[in-house]
Coordinates of C-alpha atoms and ligand atoms in Angstrom, one line a residue:
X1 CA 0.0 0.0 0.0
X2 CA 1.7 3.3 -1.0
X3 CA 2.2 5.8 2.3
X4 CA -0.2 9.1 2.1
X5 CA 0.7 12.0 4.1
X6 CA -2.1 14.7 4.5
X7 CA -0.7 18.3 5.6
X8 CA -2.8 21.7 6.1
X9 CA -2.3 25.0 5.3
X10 CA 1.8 25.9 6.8
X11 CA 3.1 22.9 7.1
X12 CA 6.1 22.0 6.0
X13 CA 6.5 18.4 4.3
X14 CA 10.3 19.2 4.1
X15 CA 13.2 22.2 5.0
X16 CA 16.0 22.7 2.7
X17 CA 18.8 20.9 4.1
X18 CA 17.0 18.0 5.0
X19 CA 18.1 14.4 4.3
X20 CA 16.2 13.4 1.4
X21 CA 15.5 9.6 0.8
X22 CA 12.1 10.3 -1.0
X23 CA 9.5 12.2 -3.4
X24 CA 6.3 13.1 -3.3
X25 CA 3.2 12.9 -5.9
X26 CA 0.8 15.8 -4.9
X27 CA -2.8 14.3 -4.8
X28 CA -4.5 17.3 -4.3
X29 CA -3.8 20.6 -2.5
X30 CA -1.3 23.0 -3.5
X31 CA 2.6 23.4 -2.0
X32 CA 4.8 26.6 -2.3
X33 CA 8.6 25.5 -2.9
X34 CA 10.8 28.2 -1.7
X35 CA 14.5 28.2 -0.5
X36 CA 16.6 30.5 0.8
X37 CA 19.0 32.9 -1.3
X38 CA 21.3 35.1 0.7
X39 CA 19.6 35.3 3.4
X40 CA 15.8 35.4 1.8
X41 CA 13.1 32.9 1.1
X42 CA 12.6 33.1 -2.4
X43 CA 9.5 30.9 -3.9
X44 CA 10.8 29.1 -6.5
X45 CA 7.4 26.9 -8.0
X46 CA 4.0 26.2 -6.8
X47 CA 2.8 23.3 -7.7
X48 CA -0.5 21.1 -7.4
X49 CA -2.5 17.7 -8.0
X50 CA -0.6 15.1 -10.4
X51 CA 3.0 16.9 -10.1
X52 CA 5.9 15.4 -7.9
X53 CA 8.6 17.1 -5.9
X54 CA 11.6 15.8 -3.7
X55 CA 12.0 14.0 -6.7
X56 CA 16.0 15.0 -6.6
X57 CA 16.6 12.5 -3.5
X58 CA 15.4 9.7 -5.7
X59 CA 18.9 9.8 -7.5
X60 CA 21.1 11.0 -4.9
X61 CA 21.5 11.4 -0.9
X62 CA 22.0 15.0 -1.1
X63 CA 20.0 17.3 1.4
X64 CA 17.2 19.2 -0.1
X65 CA 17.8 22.0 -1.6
X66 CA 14.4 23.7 -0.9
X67 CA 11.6 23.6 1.5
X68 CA 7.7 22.4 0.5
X69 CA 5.3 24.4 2.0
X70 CA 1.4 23.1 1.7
X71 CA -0.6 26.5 0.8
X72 CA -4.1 24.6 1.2
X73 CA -4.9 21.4 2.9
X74 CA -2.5 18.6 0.8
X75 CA -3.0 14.9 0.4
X76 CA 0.4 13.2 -1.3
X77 CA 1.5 9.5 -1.8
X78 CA 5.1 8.5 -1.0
X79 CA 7.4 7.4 -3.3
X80 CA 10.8 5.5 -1.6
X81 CA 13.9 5.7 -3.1
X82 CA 14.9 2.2 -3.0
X83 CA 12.2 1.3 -5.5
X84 CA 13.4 4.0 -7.9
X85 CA 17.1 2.8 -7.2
X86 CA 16.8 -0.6 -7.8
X87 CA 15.5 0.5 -11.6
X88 CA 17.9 2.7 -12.0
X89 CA 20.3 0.5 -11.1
X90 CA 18.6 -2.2 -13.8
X91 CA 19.0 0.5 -16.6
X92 CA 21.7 0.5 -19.1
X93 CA 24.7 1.9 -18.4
X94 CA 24.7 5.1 -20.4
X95 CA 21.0 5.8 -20.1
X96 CA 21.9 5.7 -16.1
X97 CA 24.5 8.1 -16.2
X98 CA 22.8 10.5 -18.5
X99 CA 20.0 10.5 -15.8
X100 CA 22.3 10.9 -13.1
X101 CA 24.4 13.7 -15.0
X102 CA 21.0 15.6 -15.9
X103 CA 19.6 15.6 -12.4
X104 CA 23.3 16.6 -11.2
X105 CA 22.8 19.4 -13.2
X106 CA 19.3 20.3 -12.5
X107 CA 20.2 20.2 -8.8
X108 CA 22.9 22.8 -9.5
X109 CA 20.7 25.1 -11.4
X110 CA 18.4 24.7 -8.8
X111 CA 21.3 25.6 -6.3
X112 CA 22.5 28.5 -7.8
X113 CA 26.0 26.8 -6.8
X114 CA 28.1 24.6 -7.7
X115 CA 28.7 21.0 -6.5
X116 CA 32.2 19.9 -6.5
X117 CA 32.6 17.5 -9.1
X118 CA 32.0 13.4 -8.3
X119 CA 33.1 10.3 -9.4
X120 CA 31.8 11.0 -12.9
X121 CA 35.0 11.9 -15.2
X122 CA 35.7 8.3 -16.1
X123 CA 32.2 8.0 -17.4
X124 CA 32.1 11.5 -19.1
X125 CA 35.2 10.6 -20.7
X126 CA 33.6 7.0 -21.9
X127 CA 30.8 8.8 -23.5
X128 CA 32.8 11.3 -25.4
X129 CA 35.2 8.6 -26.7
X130 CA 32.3 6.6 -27.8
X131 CA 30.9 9.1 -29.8
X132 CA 34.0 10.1 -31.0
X133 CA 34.8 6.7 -32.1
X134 CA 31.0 6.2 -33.7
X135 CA 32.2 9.2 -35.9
X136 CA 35.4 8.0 -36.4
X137 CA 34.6 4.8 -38.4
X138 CA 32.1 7.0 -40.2
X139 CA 34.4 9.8 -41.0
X140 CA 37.3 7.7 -42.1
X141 CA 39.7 8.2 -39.3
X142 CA 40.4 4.6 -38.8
X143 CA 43.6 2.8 -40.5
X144 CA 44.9 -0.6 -40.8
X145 CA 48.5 -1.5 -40.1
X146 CA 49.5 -5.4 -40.9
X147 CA 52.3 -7.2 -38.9
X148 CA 54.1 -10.2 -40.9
X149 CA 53.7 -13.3 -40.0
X150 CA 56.6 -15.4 -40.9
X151 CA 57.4 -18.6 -41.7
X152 CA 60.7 -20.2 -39.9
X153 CA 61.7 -23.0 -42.2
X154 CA 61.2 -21.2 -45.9
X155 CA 62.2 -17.7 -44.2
X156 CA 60.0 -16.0 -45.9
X157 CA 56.6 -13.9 -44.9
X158 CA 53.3 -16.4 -44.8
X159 CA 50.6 -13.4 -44.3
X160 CA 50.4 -10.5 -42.2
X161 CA 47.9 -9.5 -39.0
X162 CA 45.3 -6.8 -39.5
X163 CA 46.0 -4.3 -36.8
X164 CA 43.1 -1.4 -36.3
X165 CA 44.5 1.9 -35.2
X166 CA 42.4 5.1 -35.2
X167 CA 43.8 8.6 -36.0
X168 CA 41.9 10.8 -33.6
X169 CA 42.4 14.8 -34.7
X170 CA 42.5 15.0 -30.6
X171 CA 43.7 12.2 -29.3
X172 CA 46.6 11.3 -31.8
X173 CA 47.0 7.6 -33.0
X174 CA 45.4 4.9 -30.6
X175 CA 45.9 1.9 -30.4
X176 CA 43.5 -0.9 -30.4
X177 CA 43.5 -1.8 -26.4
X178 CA 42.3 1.7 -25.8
X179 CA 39.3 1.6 -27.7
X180 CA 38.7 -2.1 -28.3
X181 CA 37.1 -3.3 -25.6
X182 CA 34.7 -0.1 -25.7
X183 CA 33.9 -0.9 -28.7
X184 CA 33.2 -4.4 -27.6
X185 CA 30.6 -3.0 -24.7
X186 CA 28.6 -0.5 -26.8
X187 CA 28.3 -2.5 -29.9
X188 CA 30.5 0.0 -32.1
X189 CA 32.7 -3.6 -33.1
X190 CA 30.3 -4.7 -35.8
X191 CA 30.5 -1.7 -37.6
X192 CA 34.0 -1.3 -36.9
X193 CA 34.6 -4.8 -37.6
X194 CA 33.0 -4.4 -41.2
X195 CA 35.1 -1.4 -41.9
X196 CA 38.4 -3.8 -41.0
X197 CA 37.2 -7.0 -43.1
X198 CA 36.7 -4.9 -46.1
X199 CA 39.9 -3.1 -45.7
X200 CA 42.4 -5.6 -45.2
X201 CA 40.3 -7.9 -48.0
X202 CA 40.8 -5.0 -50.2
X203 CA 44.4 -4.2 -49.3
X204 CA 45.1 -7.9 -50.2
X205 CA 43.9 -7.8 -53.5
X206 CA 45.3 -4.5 -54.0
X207 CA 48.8 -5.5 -53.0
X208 CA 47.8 -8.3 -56.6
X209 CA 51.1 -10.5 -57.6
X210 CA 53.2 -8.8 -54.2
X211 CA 51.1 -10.3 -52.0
X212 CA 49.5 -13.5 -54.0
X213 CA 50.7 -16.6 -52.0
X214 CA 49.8 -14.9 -48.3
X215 CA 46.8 -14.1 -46.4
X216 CA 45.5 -12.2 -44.0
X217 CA 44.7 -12.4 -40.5
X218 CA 41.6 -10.2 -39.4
X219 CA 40.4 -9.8 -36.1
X220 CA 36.9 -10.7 -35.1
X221 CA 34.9 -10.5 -31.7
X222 CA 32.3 -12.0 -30.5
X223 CA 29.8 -9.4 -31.6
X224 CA 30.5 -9.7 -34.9
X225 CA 30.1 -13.5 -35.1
X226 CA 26.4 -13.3 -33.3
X227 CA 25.6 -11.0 -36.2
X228 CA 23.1 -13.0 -38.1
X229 CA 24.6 -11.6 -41.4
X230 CA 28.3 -11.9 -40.6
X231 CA 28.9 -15.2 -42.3
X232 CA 27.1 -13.6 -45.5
X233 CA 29.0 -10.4 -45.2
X234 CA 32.0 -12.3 -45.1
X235 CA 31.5 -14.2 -48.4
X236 CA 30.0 -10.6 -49.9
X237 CA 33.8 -9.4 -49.1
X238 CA 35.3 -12.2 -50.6
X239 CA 33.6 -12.3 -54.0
X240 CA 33.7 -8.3 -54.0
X241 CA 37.4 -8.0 -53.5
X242 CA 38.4 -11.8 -55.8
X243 CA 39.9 -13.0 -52.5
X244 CA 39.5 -16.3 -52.5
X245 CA 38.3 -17.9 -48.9
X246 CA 40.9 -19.8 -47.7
X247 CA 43.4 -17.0 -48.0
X248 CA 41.1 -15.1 -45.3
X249 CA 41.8 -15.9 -41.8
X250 CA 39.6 -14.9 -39.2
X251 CA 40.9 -14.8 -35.8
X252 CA 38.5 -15.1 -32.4
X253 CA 39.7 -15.7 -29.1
X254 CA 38.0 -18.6 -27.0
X255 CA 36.3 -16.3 -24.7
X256 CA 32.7 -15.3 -26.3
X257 CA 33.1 -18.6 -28.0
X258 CA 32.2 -20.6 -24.1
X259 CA 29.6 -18.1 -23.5
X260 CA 27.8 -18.0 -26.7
X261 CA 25.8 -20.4 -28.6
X262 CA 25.4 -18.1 -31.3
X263 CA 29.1 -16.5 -31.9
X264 CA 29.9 -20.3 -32.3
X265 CA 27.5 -21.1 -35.2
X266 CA 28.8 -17.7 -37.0
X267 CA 32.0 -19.2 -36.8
X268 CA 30.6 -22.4 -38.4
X269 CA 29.2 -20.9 -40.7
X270 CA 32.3 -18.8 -41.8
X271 CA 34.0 -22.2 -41.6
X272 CA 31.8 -23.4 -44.4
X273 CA 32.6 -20.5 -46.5
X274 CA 36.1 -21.9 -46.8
X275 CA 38.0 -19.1 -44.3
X276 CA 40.7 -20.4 -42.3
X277 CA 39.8 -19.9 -38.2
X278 CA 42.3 -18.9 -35.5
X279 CA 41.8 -19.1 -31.8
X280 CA 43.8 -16.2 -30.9
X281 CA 45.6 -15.4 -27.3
X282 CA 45.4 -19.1 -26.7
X283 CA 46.7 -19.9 -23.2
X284 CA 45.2 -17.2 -21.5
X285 CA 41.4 -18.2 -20.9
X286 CA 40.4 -22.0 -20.5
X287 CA 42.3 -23.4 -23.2
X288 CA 40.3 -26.5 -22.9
X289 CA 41.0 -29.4 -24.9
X290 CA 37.2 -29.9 -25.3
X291 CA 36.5 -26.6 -26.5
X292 CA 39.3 -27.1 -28.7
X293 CA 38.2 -30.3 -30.2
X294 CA 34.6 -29.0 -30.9
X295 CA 35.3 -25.4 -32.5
X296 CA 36.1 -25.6 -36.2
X297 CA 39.8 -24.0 -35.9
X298 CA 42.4 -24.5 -38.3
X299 CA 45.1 -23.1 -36.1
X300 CA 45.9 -21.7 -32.4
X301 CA 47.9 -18.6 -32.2
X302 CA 49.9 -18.8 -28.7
X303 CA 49.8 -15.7 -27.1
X304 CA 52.4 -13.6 -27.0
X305 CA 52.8 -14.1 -22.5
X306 CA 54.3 -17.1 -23.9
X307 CA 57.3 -16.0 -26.2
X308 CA 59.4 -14.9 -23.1
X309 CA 58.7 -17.5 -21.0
X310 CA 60.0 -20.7 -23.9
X311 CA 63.4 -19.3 -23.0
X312 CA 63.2 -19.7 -19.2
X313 CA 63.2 -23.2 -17.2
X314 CA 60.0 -24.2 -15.8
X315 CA 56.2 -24.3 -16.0
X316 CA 56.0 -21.8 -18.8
X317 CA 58.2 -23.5 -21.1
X318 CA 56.5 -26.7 -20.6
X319 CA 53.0 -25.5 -21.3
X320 CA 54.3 -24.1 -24.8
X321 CA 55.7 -27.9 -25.0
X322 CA 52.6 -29.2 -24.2
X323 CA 50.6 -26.2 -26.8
X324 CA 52.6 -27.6 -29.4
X325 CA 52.3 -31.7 -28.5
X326 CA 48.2 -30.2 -28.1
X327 CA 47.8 -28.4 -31.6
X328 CA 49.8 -31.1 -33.3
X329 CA 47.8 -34.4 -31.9
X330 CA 44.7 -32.4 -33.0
X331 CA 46.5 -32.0 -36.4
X332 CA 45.7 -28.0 -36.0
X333 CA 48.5 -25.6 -36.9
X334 CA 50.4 -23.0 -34.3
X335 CA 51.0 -19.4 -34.8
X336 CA 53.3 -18.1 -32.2
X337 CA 52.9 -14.7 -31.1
X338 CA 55.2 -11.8 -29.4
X339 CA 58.6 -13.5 -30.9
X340 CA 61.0 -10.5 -29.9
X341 CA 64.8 -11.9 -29.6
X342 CA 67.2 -14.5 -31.4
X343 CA 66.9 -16.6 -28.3
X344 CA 62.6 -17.2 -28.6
X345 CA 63.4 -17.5 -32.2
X346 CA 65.8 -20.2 -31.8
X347 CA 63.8 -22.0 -29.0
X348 CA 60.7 -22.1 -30.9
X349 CA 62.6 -23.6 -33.4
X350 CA 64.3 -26.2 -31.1
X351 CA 60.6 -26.7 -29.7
X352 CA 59.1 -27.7 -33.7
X353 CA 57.5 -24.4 -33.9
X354 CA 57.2 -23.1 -37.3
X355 CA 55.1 -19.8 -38.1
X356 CA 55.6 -17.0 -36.0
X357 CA 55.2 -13.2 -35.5
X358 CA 56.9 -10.7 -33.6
X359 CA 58.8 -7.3 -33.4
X360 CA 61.6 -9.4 -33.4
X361 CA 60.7 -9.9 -37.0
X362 CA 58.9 -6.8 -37.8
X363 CA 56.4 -4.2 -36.0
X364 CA 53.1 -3.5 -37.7
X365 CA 53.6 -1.7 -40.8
X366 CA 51.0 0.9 -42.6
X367 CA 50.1 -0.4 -45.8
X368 CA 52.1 1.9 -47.5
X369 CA 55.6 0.7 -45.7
X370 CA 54.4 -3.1 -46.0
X371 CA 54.1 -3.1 -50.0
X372 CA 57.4 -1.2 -49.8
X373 CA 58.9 -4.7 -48.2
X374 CA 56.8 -6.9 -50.5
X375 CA 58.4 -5.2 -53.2
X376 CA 62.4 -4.8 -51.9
X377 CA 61.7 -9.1 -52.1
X378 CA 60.8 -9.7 -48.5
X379 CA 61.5 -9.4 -44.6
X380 CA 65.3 -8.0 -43.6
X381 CA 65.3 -10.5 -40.7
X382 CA 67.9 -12.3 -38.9
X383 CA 66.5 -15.7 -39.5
X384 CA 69.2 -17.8 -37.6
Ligands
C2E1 P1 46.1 -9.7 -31.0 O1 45.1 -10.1 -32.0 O2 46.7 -10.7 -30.1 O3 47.2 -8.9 -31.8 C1 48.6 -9.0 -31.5 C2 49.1 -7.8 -30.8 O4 50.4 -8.1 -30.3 C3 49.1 -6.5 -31.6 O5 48.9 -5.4 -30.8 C4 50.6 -6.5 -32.0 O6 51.1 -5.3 -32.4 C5 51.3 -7.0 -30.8 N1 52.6 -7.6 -31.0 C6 53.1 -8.2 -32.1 N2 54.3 -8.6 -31.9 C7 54.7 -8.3 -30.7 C8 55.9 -8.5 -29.9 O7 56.9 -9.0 -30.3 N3 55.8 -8.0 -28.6 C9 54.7 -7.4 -28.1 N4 54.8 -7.0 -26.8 N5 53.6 -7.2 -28.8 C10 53.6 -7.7 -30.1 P2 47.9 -4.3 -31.1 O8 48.0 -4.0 -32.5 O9 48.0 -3.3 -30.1 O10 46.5 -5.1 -30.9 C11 46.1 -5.5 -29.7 C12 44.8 -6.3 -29.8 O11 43.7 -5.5 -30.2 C13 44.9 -7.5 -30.7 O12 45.5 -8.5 -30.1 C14 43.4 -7.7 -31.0 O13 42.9 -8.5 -29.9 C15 42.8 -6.3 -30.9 N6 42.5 -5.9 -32.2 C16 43.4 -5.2 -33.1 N7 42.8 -5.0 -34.2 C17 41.5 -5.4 -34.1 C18 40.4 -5.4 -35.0 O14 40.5 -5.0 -36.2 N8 39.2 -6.0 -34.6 C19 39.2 -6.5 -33.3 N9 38.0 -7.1 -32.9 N10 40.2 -6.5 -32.4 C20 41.4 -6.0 -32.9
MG2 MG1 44.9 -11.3 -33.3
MG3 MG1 46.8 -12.5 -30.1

């Protein structure tokens, strides 16, 4: 049963500076609002049946900032704050701060004063950058840099990793972990995702007799593959562009694969196309042999943690062993990632590793800079 409160004429239902904790719908009656300014009670509304006040201390525990005074006899109904919090609460993530943010401001207007500023920046900030980044795909600002990946034995380049970067006139070039993951949260991936698989599809064939016998590695995240479409897009790209499938790799890591049903029938689906699949970062999540067994991958990429640790003695070294042994009993291929000295060259050698990428090797390249080394005949490496 909702709480009524029934006032006459000069009572006050609450005094500025009160604790708030909950609002009021006016039933019938009339109140005066009215707060003090320097010194003076200034009426600021007056309001009457069907409108609500102390509505401010549904969002926050701040004190009121203005008194309710009933003018004529008042009957009003209760409304707790916990109720309203626990919706709030519920609400997505933007839509709740944009709530919060615009009664923050109300309550400063209202207070002729400023509040010092909260916890919000962080948020603030993740709202700009999301917008900025929704009109970055749009308005071009996104690039694609490609990192060789090489093959050991011939010493030569087998393909190259897409890499997404994004020119920001404010921010400067940023790189994928900074804007990634948001993309991930607010759904900006798919489109951003598109943009990338056309690219790098397009570079390929652009880059014609330099580049025929490699392929390329794109990126995809679980978004993407729960995309009803994606599998279609996908095949769209390829006949678009004459890349033919299986020199399109598409690389996932294992995580949105466990939790969704859906992202792992895209990737079936893409598998029937004829693309190549990589589980990428492998090592780092579950890494379970089940999971591996059922997901249609063609190859694990080790993650790059790993590089550094094939050198050392101990536990590390023996999981890549045991990687290797894993990826080979399955009769899927290994890509090993993060390859930065002669010495994790030489031991993923000496452990039957075979395709690799690292700085060691070369850094991501702009397109521009990675045609110039298709063309000069290849990689300057120190292939041991
Ligand atoms: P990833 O797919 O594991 O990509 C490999 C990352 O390792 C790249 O970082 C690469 O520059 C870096 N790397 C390569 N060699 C070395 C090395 O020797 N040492 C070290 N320390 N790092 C090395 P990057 O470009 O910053 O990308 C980071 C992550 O961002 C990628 O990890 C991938 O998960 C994500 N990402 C990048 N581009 C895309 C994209 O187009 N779509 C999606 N969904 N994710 C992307
Ligand atoms: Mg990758
Ligand atoms: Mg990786």
């Amino acid at each position: 049963m909702a709480q009524q409160i029934h006032l006459q004429p000069g009572d006050y239902l609450f005094r500025q500076g009160d604790e708030g904790g909950s609002a009021f719908i006016v039933e019938s009656g009339r109140l005066r609002i009215a707060a003090q300014r320097r010194g003076q009670e200034v009426t600021l509304n007056e309001l009457g049946a069907g409108e609500m006040l102390g509505e401010l201390a549904l969002l926050d525990t701040g004190p009121r900032t203005a008194s309710a005074v009933a003018v004529t006899a008042c009957t009003l109904t209760v409304v707790t704050s916990s109720h309203i919090e626990e919706r709030i609460n519920r609400a997505e993530p933007v839509l709740r701060l944009l709530l919060k943010q615009a009664m923050r401001h109300l309550r400063r207007e209202i207070q002729d004063a400023s509040l010092p500023n909260e916890s919000t920046p962080p948020m603030i900030e993740r709202i700009r950058l999301e917008t900025e980044l929704g009109n970055a795909i749009e308005g071009g600002e996104l690039e694609l840099w490609y990192q060789p990946i090489v093959n050991l034995e011939r010493r030569c380049i087998a393909g190259f990793e897409a890499l997404v970067r994004w020119r920001s006139p404010t921010r400067g070039l940023v790189p994928p972990g900074d804007f990634i993951p948001l993309a991930e949260e607010c759904g900006l991936v798919v489109p951003l995702g598109e943009w990338v698989l056309k690219e790098a599809c397009r570079s390929l064939a652009d880059l014609g007799p330099l580049a025929d016998t490699h392929y390329v590695c794109v990126n995809v995240s679980g978004r993407q593959l729960e995309q009803p479409g994606f599998a279609r897009l996908v095949s769209d790209t390829l006949s678009r562009t004459g890349v033919p499938p299986s020199r399109l790799h598409l690389e996932a890591t294992e995580g949105v694969l466990i939790s969704s049903a859906q992202a792992r029938a895209g990737l079936h689906q893409c598998k029937d196309i004829g693309v190549m699949l990589l589980l990428d970062d492998f090592g780092t999540g579950y890494s379970s042999l089940a999971y591996l067994n059922q997901l249609p991958f063609d190859a694990i990429k080790i993650d790059r943690g790993f590089a550094a640790k094939m050198t050392e003695e101990g536990d590390g070294r023996q999981l890549v062993v045991a990687m290797l042994g894993l990826a080979r009993m399955l009769g899927r291929g290994v890509i090993m990632e993060g390859i930065e000295t002669a010495a994790q060259r030489d031991a993923l050698r000496a452990l039957g590793g075979e395709v690799c990428q690292g700085y060691f090797f070369c850094r991501p390249l702009p397109l521009r800079q990675l045609r110039e080394v298709l063309a000069s005949g290849g990689l300057q490496a120190d292939w041991g």
